[in-house]
XYZ file of C-alpha atoms in Angstrom:
432
model
C 108.167 121.140 112.327
C 108.556 119.116 109.541
C 107.496 116.781 111.379
C 108.790 115.101 111.632
C 108.371 112.773 110.156
C 110.722 113.498 107.562
C 108.935 111.394 105.145
C 110.203 108.770 102.776
C 108.847 109.732 99.303
C 110.277 110.375 96.133
C 109.742 113.753 94.365
C 107.998 112.577 91.304
C 105.365 114.320 89.786
C 102.112 113.147 88.387
C 99.238 115.203 86.768
C 95.618 113.962 87.201
C 93.052 115.986 85.245
C 89.462 115.887 84.323
C 88.059 116.366 80.960
C 84.522 116.978 81.485
C 82.741 120.433 80.735
C 82.959 122.903 83.515
C 79.807 123.322 85.657
C 78.724 125.814 88.187
C 79.611 123.564 91.176
C 83.071 124.151 90.346
C 82.989 127.068 92.951
C 84.852 130.218 92.835
C 87.673 131.599 94.739
C 87.907 134.580 97.094
C 91.482 135.103 95.683
C 92.457 137.139 92.487
C 93.245 135.181 89.394
C 90.527 132.390 89.762
C 89.530 130.586 86.972
C 87.414 128.005 88.934
C 88.800 125.086 86.439
C 91.638 123.908 88.323
C 92.745 122.790 91.697
C 96.578 122.736 92.219
C 97.268 120.335 94.651
C 100.638 119.425 96.302
C 101.420 116.476 98.943
C 104.396 114.307 99.826
C 102.653 111.181 100.778
C 103.899 107.917 98.838
C 101.078 106.519 96.717
C 101.163 103.229 98.651
C 100.714 104.939 102.022
C 97.395 105.162 103.820
C 97.402 109.081 103.294
C 98.444 108.668 99.736
C 95.705 106.152 98.846
C 92.977 107.893 100.685
C 93.933 111.300 98.884
C 94.042 109.643 95.527
C 90.236 108.602 96.197
C 89.985 111.922 97.455
C 90.882 113.588 94.268
C 88.278 110.975 92.409
C 85.556 112.237 94.864
C 86.578 115.813 94.169
C 86.237 115.209 90.483
C 82.957 113.658 90.701
C 81.706 116.435 92.753
C 83.191 119.080 90.495
C 82.329 118.125 86.935
C 84.998 119.976 84.477
C 87.462 120.938 87.049
C 91.046 119.878 86.402
C 93.332 118.326 89.386
C 96.884 119.275 88.823
C 98.676 117.070 91.366
C 102.154 117.188 92.159
C 103.672 114.842 94.597
C 106.857 116.737 96.248
C 109.584 115.278 98.734
C 109.421 116.228 102.273
C 112.682 117.984 102.190
C 111.755 119.679 99.035
C 108.600 121.288 100.519
C 110.594 122.113 103.938
C 113.355 123.990 102.101
C 111.423 125.970 99.228
C 107.896 126.489 100.705
C 108.260 130.278 102.034
C 109.851 131.110 98.636
C 107.248 129.173 96.517
C 104.267 130.436 98.657
C 105.456 133.990 98.102
C 105.349 133.592 94.366
C 102.744 133.021 91.556
C 103.445 129.492 91.440
C 101.750 128.685 94.808
C 99.345 125.771 95.000
C 95.640 125.954 95.834
C 96.333 123.627 98.674
C 99.119 121.804 99.933
C 100.292 119.363 102.539
C 102.501 121.341 105.146
C 104.798 120.648 108.070
C 102.837 121.463 111.188
C 104.455 123.271 114.418
C 105.984 126.433 115.342
C 109.069 126.349 112.956
C 107.048 125.831 109.893
C 103.396 126.414 109.675
C 103.541 128.865 112.622
C 106.277 130.983 110.995
C 104.440 130.926 107.550
C 100.978 132.080 109.270
C 103.241 134.846 111.118
C 104.742 135.819 107.661
C 101.253 136.163 106.240
C 101.820 133.591 103.702
C 98.964 131.359 104.573
C 94.913 131.751 104.538
C 93.000 132.157 107.719
C 90.690 129.193 107.531
C 88.869 129.811 110.970
C 85.564 130.803 109.090
C 85.590 127.597 107.288
C 86.353 125.488 109.920
C 83.353 126.652 111.951
C 81.117 126.744 109.127
C 82.258 123.164 107.558
C 82.290 121.600 111.221
C 86.123 120.810 110.973
C 86.381 122.257 114.408
C 83.800 119.663 115.602
C 85.106 116.618 113.589
C 88.840 117.197 114.851
C 89.677 116.181 118.475
C 91.030 119.344 120.517
C 94.266 117.396 121.416
C 95.019 116.519 117.568
C 93.816 119.991 116.265
C 96.724 121.934 118.298
C 98.707 121.885 115.507
C 96.117 123.722 113.254
C 95.716 126.860 115.114
C 98.487 129.457 115.747
C 98.582 132.928 117.509
C 100.005 136.160 116.384
C 103.446 135.031 117.126
C 103.147 131.556 115.309
C 102.947 129.645 118.167
C 100.536 126.657 117.841
C 97.842 125.649 120.126
C 95.411 128.923 119.823
C 94.532 131.575 117.605
C 93.298 131.395 114.224
C 92.916 128.154 112.024
C 95.881 128.112 109.441
C 95.854 124.392 108.594
C 93.450 121.552 108.758
C 94.861 117.982 109.678
C 92.659 114.696 108.879
C 94.754 112.049 110.466
C 96.948 111.587 113.605
C 100.324 110.127 113.901
C 102.940 108.764 116.219
C 106.173 106.850 116.878
C 106.359 103.381 117.796
C 108.752 100.336 117.926
C 108.438 98.263 114.693
C 109.750 94.852 115.352
C 110.848 92.193 112.894
C 109.400 89.212 114.601
C 111.177 86.610 112.276
C 114.449 88.057 112.921
C 113.794 87.559 116.606
C 112.787 84.138 116.127
C 115.791 83.615 113.904
C 118.292 84.399 116.306
C 116.267 83.060 119.527
C 115.959 86.517 121.187
C 112.655 87.139 123.150
C 110.674 90.303 122.034
C 111.194 92.940 124.702
C 108.267 94.078 126.739
C 110.341 96.679 129.085
C 113.145 99.049 128.433
C 115.694 96.713 130.064
C 114.436 93.808 127.832
C 115.020 96.129 124.613
C 118.512 96.806 125.451
C 119.238 93.278 126.584
C 117.866 92.103 123.180
C 119.992 94.833 121.275
C 122.965 93.321 123.144
C 122.183 89.882 121.873
C 121.924 90.953 118.357
C 125.168 92.939 118.471
C 126.750 89.637 119.653
C 125.415 87.811 117.008
C 126.780 90.235 114.445
C 123.657 92.143 113.818
C 123.237 95.946 114.177
C 119.754 96.137 115.952
C 118.639 99.523 115.158
C 117.752 100.706 111.878
C 118.894 104.565 111.713
C 119.227 107.353 109.397
C 121.604 110.542 110.652
C 121.065 112.292 107.306
C 117.408 113.104 108.124
C 115.069 112.930 111.013
C 115.058 109.259 112.557
C 118.488 109.819 114.538
C 117.182 112.824 116.142
C 113.867 111.152 116.872
C 115.783 108.342 118.669
C 117.447 110.882 120.924
C 114.320 112.829 121.687
C 112.431 109.830 122.563
C 115.071 108.959 125.154
C 114.667 112.351 126.588
C 110.699 112.074 126.706
C 111.207 108.717 128.772
C 112.685 110.915 131.538
C 110.335 113.868 130.962
C 106.721 114.915 131.626
C 104.153 117.259 130.171
C 105.505 120.413 131.996
C 108.929 119.487 130.127
C 107.505 119.294 126.802
C 105.316 122.431 127.245
C 108.682 124.627 128.255
C 110.416 123.250 125.155
C 107.584 123.301 122.613
C 105.376 126.091 123.835
C 107.912 128.155 125.749
C 106.092 127.869 129.018
C 109.309 128.308 130.996
C 112.981 128.077 130.149
C 114.392 125.095 128.418
C 117.689 123.882 129.852
C 119.478 121.295 127.370
C 121.794 120.101 130.467
C 118.849 118.998 132.379
C 118.543 115.171 133.492
C 116.216 114.520 130.496
C 118.345 116.092 127.660
C 121.620 114.765 129.359
C 120.323 111.190 129.525
C 119.151 111.254 126.177
C 122.447 112.476 124.613
C 124.786 110.411 126.632
C 122.658 107.183 126.259
C 122.642 107.769 122.422
C 126.200 108.138 122.343
C 126.607 105.100 124.269
C 124.325 103.249 121.987
C 126.651 104.057 119.033
C 129.703 102.755 121.006
C 127.837 99.504 121.788
C 127.051 98.858 118.141
C 123.185 99.469 118.689
C 123.398 102.184 115.866
C 125.729 101.878 113.076
C 128.144 104.623 112.850
C 127.897 104.475 109.129
C 124.236 105.500 109.409
C 125.316 109.129 109.955
C 125.118 109.640 106.321
C 121.829 107.535 105.628
C 118.526 109.244 104.687
C 115.058 108.246 106.199
C 113.990 106.278 103.069
C 116.900 104.100 103.279
C 116.615 103.238 106.713
C 113.130 102.332 106.014
C 113.843 100.168 103.264
C 116.485 98.469 105.226
C 113.654 97.328 107.533
C 111.589 96.437 105.036
C 114.329 94.267 103.429
C 114.836 92.306 106.840
C 118.115 93.822 107.354
C 117.590 95.427 110.882
C 115.463 94.002 113.464
C 113.982 97.091 115.227
C 113.137 100.478 113.710
C 111.661 103.309 115.575
C 109.612 105.508 113.522
C 106.339 106.913 112.769
C 102.995 105.678 111.927
C 103.505 107.360 108.298
C 105.480 103.899 107.425
C 102.657 101.441 108.683
C 100.512 101.261 105.587
C 103.622 100.830 103.505
C 104.994 98.402 105.690
C 101.677 96.457 105.538
C 102.269 96.381 101.758
C 105.912 95.606 101.397
C 107.204 93.880 104.565
C 107.167 90.208 103.459
C 107.805 88.905 107.018
C 105.800 88.586 110.441
C 106.088 91.918 112.343
C 104.528 93.885 115.044
C 104.771 97.205 116.830
C 104.603 98.392 120.411
C 104.851 101.920 122.189
C 108.226 102.913 123.516
C 108.676 100.719 126.640
C 108.966 102.673 129.830
C 107.741 106.015 128.613
C 104.349 107.810 128.864
C 105.353 110.195 126.175
C 106.196 109.686 122.655
C 106.803 111.850 119.609
C 103.398 112.397 117.755
C 100.488 114.962 117.180
C 97.714 115.436 114.689
C 99.123 114.967 111.101
C 100.703 117.325 108.801
C 98.226 119.885 107.508
C 96.495 121.161 104.626
C 97.198 124.778 104.131
C 95.945 127.117 101.674
C 98.444 129.724 100.698
C 97.421 133.442 100.819
C 97.890 133.670 97.016
C 96.193 130.555 96.113
C 93.878 131.291 93.131
C 90.915 128.794 93.729
C 90.281 128.839 97.384
C 87.049 127.784 97.588
C 88.025 124.567 95.493
C 90.687 123.957 98.061
C 88.059 123.992 100.857
C 85.975 121.749 99.143
C 88.802 119.321 98.730
C 90.082 119.545 102.545
C 86.460 118.961 103.346
C 86.255 115.552 101.314
C 89.338 114.404 102.998
C 87.524 114.626 106.212
C 84.341 112.611 104.986
C 83.400 109.300 106.550
C 84.174 107.549 103.101
C 87.754 108.809 102.900
C 88.414 108.493 106.704
C 87.287 105.052 106.764
C 89.417 104.056 103.812
C 92.503 105.765 105.478
C 91.673 103.528 108.707
C 91.590 100.587 106.775
C 95.145 101.172 104.777
C 97.112 101.592 107.965
C 96.339 105.423 108.579
C 95.030 107.004 111.758
C 91.945 109.030 110.637
C 90.459 111.492 112.882
C 86.852 111.319 111.953
C 86.193 107.641 110.882
C 83.476 105.191 112.243
C 85.380 103.031 114.368
C 83.089 100.006 113.385
C 84.229 100.473 109.614
C 87.593 99.610 110.536
C 88.268 95.756 109.951
C 91.756 95.462 109.358
C 93.537 93.855 112.567
C 96.671 95.693 112.349
C 94.714 98.975 111.396
C 92.687 98.377 114.619
C 95.924 98.077 116.793
C 97.494 101.156 115.368
C 94.454 103.113 116.054
C 93.950 101.768 119.628
C 97.555 102.574 120.437
C 96.786 106.128 119.049
C 93.877 106.265 121.210
C 95.923 105.014 124.396
C 98.360 107.501 123.819
C 95.532 110.609 123.584
C 93.964 109.351 126.634
C 97.184 109.759 128.656
C 98.128 113.092 126.962
C 101.075 111.263 125.569
C 101.705 113.233 122.307
C 104.897 115.106 122.784
C 105.227 116.736 119.385
C 108.779 116.590 117.593
C 112.019 117.784 118.425
C 112.418 120.253 115.536
C 109.329 121.933 116.000
C 110.243 124.856 118.515
C 112.270 127.385 116.509
C 113.015 128.017 112.831
C 115.709 126.211 111.403
C 116.514 123.741 114.123
C 115.715 120.461 112.271
C 118.874 121.375 110.368
C 120.886 121.936 113.530
C 119.594 118.635 115.249
C 120.509 116.658 111.699
C 124.105 118.186 111.702
C 124.805 117.810 115.414
C 123.237 114.226 115.922
C 125.376 113.118 113.145
C 128.341 114.275 115.047
C 127.226 112.056 117.884
C 127.050 109.363 115.452
C 130.645 109.603 114.319
C 131.789 110.300 117.710
C 133.223 113.625 116.419
C 131.447 115.489 119.382
C 130.582 114.910 122.979
C 127.233 114.903 124.510
C 128.084 118.091 126.591
C 129.306 119.909 123.486
C 126.163 118.583 121.520
C 123.609 119.793 124.102
C 125.667 123.294 124.336
C 125.121 123.959 120.637
C 121.575 122.890 120.689
C 120.763 125.417 123.651
C 122.778 128.029 121.663
C 120.497 127.539 118.458
C 117.312 127.156 120.439
C 117.797 130.390 122.339
C 118.568 132.219 119.425
C 115.163 131.183 117.814
C 113.116 131.540 120.827
C 110.507 134.490 119.952
C 110.653 137.644 122.445
C 107.222 138.026 123.972
């Protein structure tokens, strides 16, 4: 999917390069056209995010280990990668290594189309298969139909992610509203904010946040078998079942009650996150990819909690490093991936608000970072990571965006919304 996470990053471009003489340790590529002198790298993490900080350090480490090799780094936007990757990866402009959206509809589809390099041998040789926990590595492997969870390694994640409720504690104190511990207390708190003229939920209908609110509502009434049907095609998904119906009707009701602003239908993820950073909304439900940035930019007292009253929440291993089939310097790409999984980089990520998969727990000293990782461990221990709503079929992200926008503007009823999701989903499910 794109995960989903529809990330809040700018599509800026930065070029980082080394200027030392080439040495033999630059490595060679198993792809035609290799020069062994340049690593072309793309990712879409903001420079202040935990992953952005860690990967920038990984670039420095890579240069130290590969004298004379230039790193040509381009920061792309999440939406930009999602929309152009199939075309770019099928051209001579493909990078050597890039961050890509995990899930059936994205990495799975590209693997099925033959656009990604099989990393299975490297994963075993370099021990990636041992470093990455099995539950997190689900999105690294894809079968011949492009379905995640088994088959060959087409990607490598070096972090985990999950969604949570972010609270602006200062706003709760300002309006004398108790911080909720249960779902009923959450809705009661939102009623109180509305009564005081405050829209409680930061939301973005033009990108991923809105659909993630709705999916979380469904997950609160679902179980693992329900998730496996929806995400892995282990049974028939019915969008008019109890969970989906509850989610759509509750979401529409939240709009009517003023928990979600109708004007948020055209808002993008970055703007929703910034509105929370600026103290304009007391609550944001979104992913751990914001965590490091909030640590840096939020100038108020804040806290997080898992969604109350639900064993499941959106989450998975993080987006994955992939090596395009046409990459010119594959060995350099493998070396860079390996560095991102080193203790040095993993520990740095953990202390900057990320969720590393191979860090020394004793090396994580920041209190908020410890809490973040502890909650992730709680979720993995109870098998609570339920992936993302747009993963199952190609093109479903755009369907979810446009349909959920209609719920926000009240131009579509929940029943019609669910019916349209059913049609798009059924059309995209692969035949077996």
